[in-house]
């Protein structure tokens, strides 16, 4: 069983509150009782597999290089993509297309729109970088490594949710909660899964606290998260943030989180001074 299928099985079992089992022999499986079989991996790597582009057979160990570097039918983009060309086709046709591509012959005014899209994306990335850089100059900064543990609701059809133990940052006590697909009753029936989180202030406060926070993966974790800074003003009447989606790079990362025993996170908090 490949790593992706193994992770998906564990994630489905977590969502259904069941013990994961092998689809072949029905033996119970978990991260604790399964290990890589290097001998089988080596044997499988020599078995033939079809290229998804040209349908030719190659040993699995060489298939990836063939698909990315050698296959004449692999999909490729026009080299003038940056100035607006949307062509995408087989590699063996790209030279002929590029010779006839109309985009190099366009005027500067015609390609401005495509360049504006690239500039906008770069501007957003730069603004995020500068925002985080400025937050690091705040006087009051704190962070904590937390574990979100899985629990079940008391409803007839239970729902999975996660909650962290209480932790202290900047002399305040906090809790983080998380839910799956916005509390959808049967998230196991869809491949489009997402986890959203909420930060709750447990301390009593007399004045409002304006807080920026940044959630990152925990130490030794391999889940891929993008940077996303959120801001919320806590007060005695507003102790819970809205739910924010984890900025996962791909949907497969959600299965990694669900398959793990706990979700390990590192949360940074930056208090805005009045």
PDB file of C-alpha atoms in Angstrom, residues 49-165:
ATOM      1  CA  UNK A  49       3.699   0.968 -15.304  1.00  0.00           C
ATOM      2  CA  UNK A  50       2.046   2.999 -18.040  1.00  0.00           C
ATOM      3  CA  UNK A  51       2.959   6.613 -18.657  1.00  0.00           C
ATOM      4  CA  UNK A  52      -0.161   8.743 -18.253  1.00  0.00           C
ATOM      5  CA  UNK A  53       0.755  10.768 -21.345  1.00  0.00           C
ATOM      6  CA  UNK A  54       2.066   8.332 -23.979  1.00  0.00           C
ATOM      7  CA  UNK A  55       0.782   5.032 -22.468  1.00  0.00           C
ATOM      8  CA  UNK A  56       4.196   3.386 -22.926  1.00  0.00           C
ATOM      9  CA  UNK A  57       5.452   1.083 -20.177  1.00  0.00           C
ATOM     10  CA  UNK A  58       8.503   1.852 -18.034  1.00  0.00           C
ATOM     11  CA  UNK A  59       9.832   0.541 -14.712  1.00  0.00           C
ATOM     12  CA  UNK A  60       8.231   2.478 -11.877  1.00  0.00           C
ATOM     13  CA  UNK A  61      11.640   3.623 -10.680  1.00  0.00           C
ATOM     14  CA  UNK A  62      12.208   5.419 -14.000  1.00  0.00           C
ATOM     15  CA  UNK A  63       8.651   6.529 -14.709  1.00  0.00           C
ATOM     16  CA  UNK A  64       8.825   9.877 -12.903  1.00  0.00           C
ATOM     17  CA  UNK A  65      11.920  10.990 -14.810  1.00  0.00           C
ATOM     18  CA  UNK A  66      10.300   9.898 -18.066  1.00  0.00           C
ATOM     19  CA  UNK A  67       7.118  11.889 -17.334  1.00  0.00           C
ATOM     20  CA  UNK A  68       8.932  15.076 -16.330  1.00  0.00           C
ATOM     21  CA  UNK A  69      11.910  15.104 -18.709  1.00  0.00           C
ATOM     22  CA  UNK A  70      11.697  12.590 -21.546  1.00  0.00           C
ATOM     23  CA  UNK A  71       8.101  11.966 -22.621  1.00  0.00           C
ATOM     24  CA  UNK A  72       7.294  13.724 -25.885  1.00  0.00           C
ATOM     25  CA  UNK A  73       3.582  13.789 -25.003  1.00  0.00           C
ATOM     26  CA  UNK A  74       3.947  15.373 -21.559  1.00  0.00           C
ATOM     27  CA  UNK A  75       2.014  18.586 -21.069  1.00  0.00           C
ATOM     28  CA  UNK A  76       4.002  21.783 -21.250  1.00  0.00           C
ATOM     29  CA  UNK A  77       3.296  25.509 -21.332  1.00  0.00           C
ATOM     30  CA  UNK A  78       4.278  28.029 -23.945  1.00  0.00           C
ATOM     31  CA  UNK A  79       7.438  29.941 -23.044  1.00  0.00           C
ATOM     32  CA  UNK A  80       5.453  33.138 -23.601  1.00  0.00           C
ATOM     33  CA  UNK A  81       3.053  32.265 -20.798  1.00  0.00           C
ATOM     34  CA  UNK A  82       4.298  35.189 -18.716  1.00  0.00           C
ATOM     35  CA  UNK A  83       2.983  37.618 -21.294  1.00  0.00           C
ATOM     36  CA  UNK A  84      -0.441  36.014 -21.559  1.00  0.00           C
ATOM     37  CA  UNK A  85      -0.263  32.915 -23.770  1.00  0.00           C
ATOM     38  CA  UNK A  86      -2.588  30.235 -22.368  1.00  0.00           C
ATOM     39  CA  UNK A  87      -1.468  27.417 -24.685  1.00  0.00           C
ATOM     40  CA  UNK A  88      -0.798  24.096 -22.977  1.00  0.00           C
ATOM     41  CA  UNK A  89      -0.164  20.987 -25.004  1.00  0.00           C
ATOM     42  CA  UNK A  90       2.131  18.034 -25.820  1.00  0.00           C
ATOM     43  CA  UNK A  91       5.848  18.700 -25.581  1.00  0.00           C
ATOM     44  CA  UNK A  92       6.473  17.647 -29.180  1.00  0.00           C
ATOM     45  CA  UNK A  93       4.172  20.444 -30.386  1.00  0.00           C
ATOM     46  CA  UNK A  94       5.544  23.294 -28.291  1.00  0.00           C
ATOM     47  CA  UNK A  95       8.281  24.402 -30.723  1.00  0.00           C
ATOM     48  CA  UNK A  96       5.844  24.613 -33.608  1.00  0.00           C
ATOM     49  CA  UNK A  97       3.408  26.546 -31.439  1.00  0.00           C
ATOM     50  CA  UNK A  98       6.058  28.974 -30.183  1.00  0.00           C
ATOM     51  CA  UNK A  99       7.114  29.752 -33.753  1.00  0.00           C
ATOM     52  CA  UNK A 100       3.533  30.710 -34.599  1.00  0.00           C
ATOM     53  CA  UNK A 101       2.610  32.210 -31.199  1.00  0.00           C
ATOM     54  CA  UNK A 102       1.135  35.677 -31.612  1.00  0.00           C
ATOM     55  CA  UNK A 103       2.038  36.983 -28.149  1.00  0.00           C
ATOM     56  CA  UNK A 104       5.669  38.005 -28.910  1.00  0.00           C
ATOM     57  CA  UNK A 105       4.314  40.182 -31.714  1.00  0.00           C
ATOM     58  CA  UNK A 106       1.831  41.999 -29.494  1.00  0.00           C
ATOM     59  CA  UNK A 107       2.429  45.541 -28.346  1.00  0.00           C
ATOM     60  CA  UNK A 108       3.223  46.475 -24.767  1.00  0.00           C
ATOM     61  CA  UNK A 109      -0.330  47.706 -24.267  1.00  0.00           C
ATOM     62  CA  UNK A 110      -1.726  44.313 -25.325  1.00  0.00           C
ATOM     63  CA  UNK A 111       0.306  42.306 -22.802  1.00  0.00           C
ATOM     64  CA  UNK A 112      -0.168  44.725 -19.912  1.00  0.00           C
ATOM     65  CA  UNK A 113      -3.111  42.755 -18.528  1.00  0.00           C
ATOM     66  CA  UNK A 114      -1.071  39.541 -18.208  1.00  0.00           C
ATOM     67  CA  UNK A 115       1.796  41.414 -16.568  1.00  0.00           C
ATOM     68  CA  UNK A 116      -0.637  43.090 -14.166  1.00  0.00           C
ATOM     69  CA  UNK A 117      -1.779  39.663 -12.919  1.00  0.00           C
ATOM     70  CA  UNK A 118       1.834  38.645 -12.240  1.00  0.00           C
ATOM     71  CA  UNK A 119       2.560  41.969 -10.550  1.00  0.00           C
ATOM     72  CA  UNK A 120      -0.536  41.652  -8.364  1.00  0.00           C
ATOM     73  CA  UNK A 121       0.476  38.205  -7.130  1.00  0.00           C
ATOM     74  CA  UNK A 122       4.000  39.426  -6.417  1.00  0.00           C
ATOM     75  CA  UNK A 123       2.605  42.469  -4.606  1.00  0.00           C
ATOM     76  CA  UNK A 124       0.405  40.291  -2.372  1.00  0.00           C
ATOM     77  CA  UNK A 125       3.349  38.049  -1.474  1.00  0.00           C
ATOM     78  CA  UNK A 126       5.528  41.074  -0.721  1.00  0.00           C
ATOM     79  CA  UNK A 127       2.823  42.666   1.436  1.00  0.00           C
ATOM     80  CA  UNK A 128       2.481  39.455   3.453  1.00  0.00           C
ATOM     81  CA  UNK A 129       6.253  39.265   3.927  1.00  0.00           C
ATOM     82  CA  UNK A 130       6.430  42.904   5.050  1.00  0.00           C
ATOM     83  CA  UNK A 131       3.454  42.413   7.361  1.00  0.00           C
ATOM     84  CA  UNK A 132       5.095  39.466   9.129  1.00  0.00           C
ATOM     85  CA  UNK A 133       8.408  41.347   9.222  1.00  0.00           C
ATOM     86  CA  UNK A 134       6.690  44.312  10.907  1.00  0.00           C
ATOM     87  CA  UNK A 135       4.941  42.042  13.409  1.00  0.00           C
ATOM     88  CA  UNK A 136       8.333  40.769  14.542  1.00  0.00           C
ATOM     89  CA  UNK A 137       9.141  44.295  15.759  1.00  0.00           C
ATOM     90  CA  UNK A 138       6.182  44.336  18.186  1.00  0.00           C
ATOM     91  CA  UNK A 139       6.991  44.685  21.870  1.00  0.00           C
ATOM     92  CA  UNK A 140       4.693  41.887  22.994  1.00  0.00           C
ATOM     93  CA  UNK A 141       5.287  38.659  21.082  1.00  0.00           C
ATOM     94  CA  UNK A 142       4.643  35.134  22.285  1.00  0.00           C
ATOM     95  CA  UNK A 143       4.308  31.647  20.895  1.00  0.00           C
ATOM     96  CA  UNK A 144       3.291  28.195  22.031  1.00  0.00           C
ATOM     97  CA  UNK A 145       3.567  24.669  20.673  1.00  0.00           C
ATOM     98  CA  UNK A 146       0.160  23.055  21.048  1.00  0.00           C
ATOM     99  CA  UNK A 147      -1.495  19.721  20.355  1.00  0.00           C
ATOM    100  CA  UNK A 148      -5.042  19.504  19.064  1.00  0.00           C
ATOM    101  CA  UNK A 149      -6.569  16.266  20.329  1.00  0.00           C
ATOM    102  CA  UNK A 150      -9.556  14.536  18.695  1.00  0.00           C
ATOM    103  CA  UNK A 151     -12.920  14.392  20.478  1.00  0.00           C
ATOM    104  CA  UNK A 152     -16.509  13.502  19.608  1.00  0.00           C
ATOM    105  CA  UNK A 153     -19.693  15.467  20.199  1.00  0.00           C
ATOM    106  CA  UNK A 154     -22.533  14.022  22.309  1.00  0.00           C
ATOM    107  CA  UNK A 155     -25.041  14.040  19.450  1.00  0.00           C
ATOM    108  CA  UNK A 156     -26.743  10.879  18.175  1.00  0.00           C
ATOM    109  CA  UNK A 157     -24.566  11.093  15.067  1.00  0.00           C
ATOM    110  CA  UNK A 158     -21.309  12.192  16.599  1.00  0.00           C
ATOM    111  CA  UNK A 159     -19.051  14.714  14.924  1.00  0.00           C
ATOM    112  CA  UNK A 160     -15.301  14.882  15.081  1.00  0.00           C
ATOM    113  CA  UNK A 161     -13.690  18.003  16.481  1.00  0.00           C
ATOM    114  CA  UNK A 162     -10.317  18.909  17.929  1.00  0.00           C
ATOM    115  CA  UNK A 163      -9.388  20.889  21.003  1.00  0.00           C
ATOM    116  CA  UNK A 164      -6.100  21.828  22.621  1.00  0.00           C
ATOM    117  CA  UNK A 165      -5.308  21.875  26.340  1.00  0.00           C
TER     118      UNK A 165
END
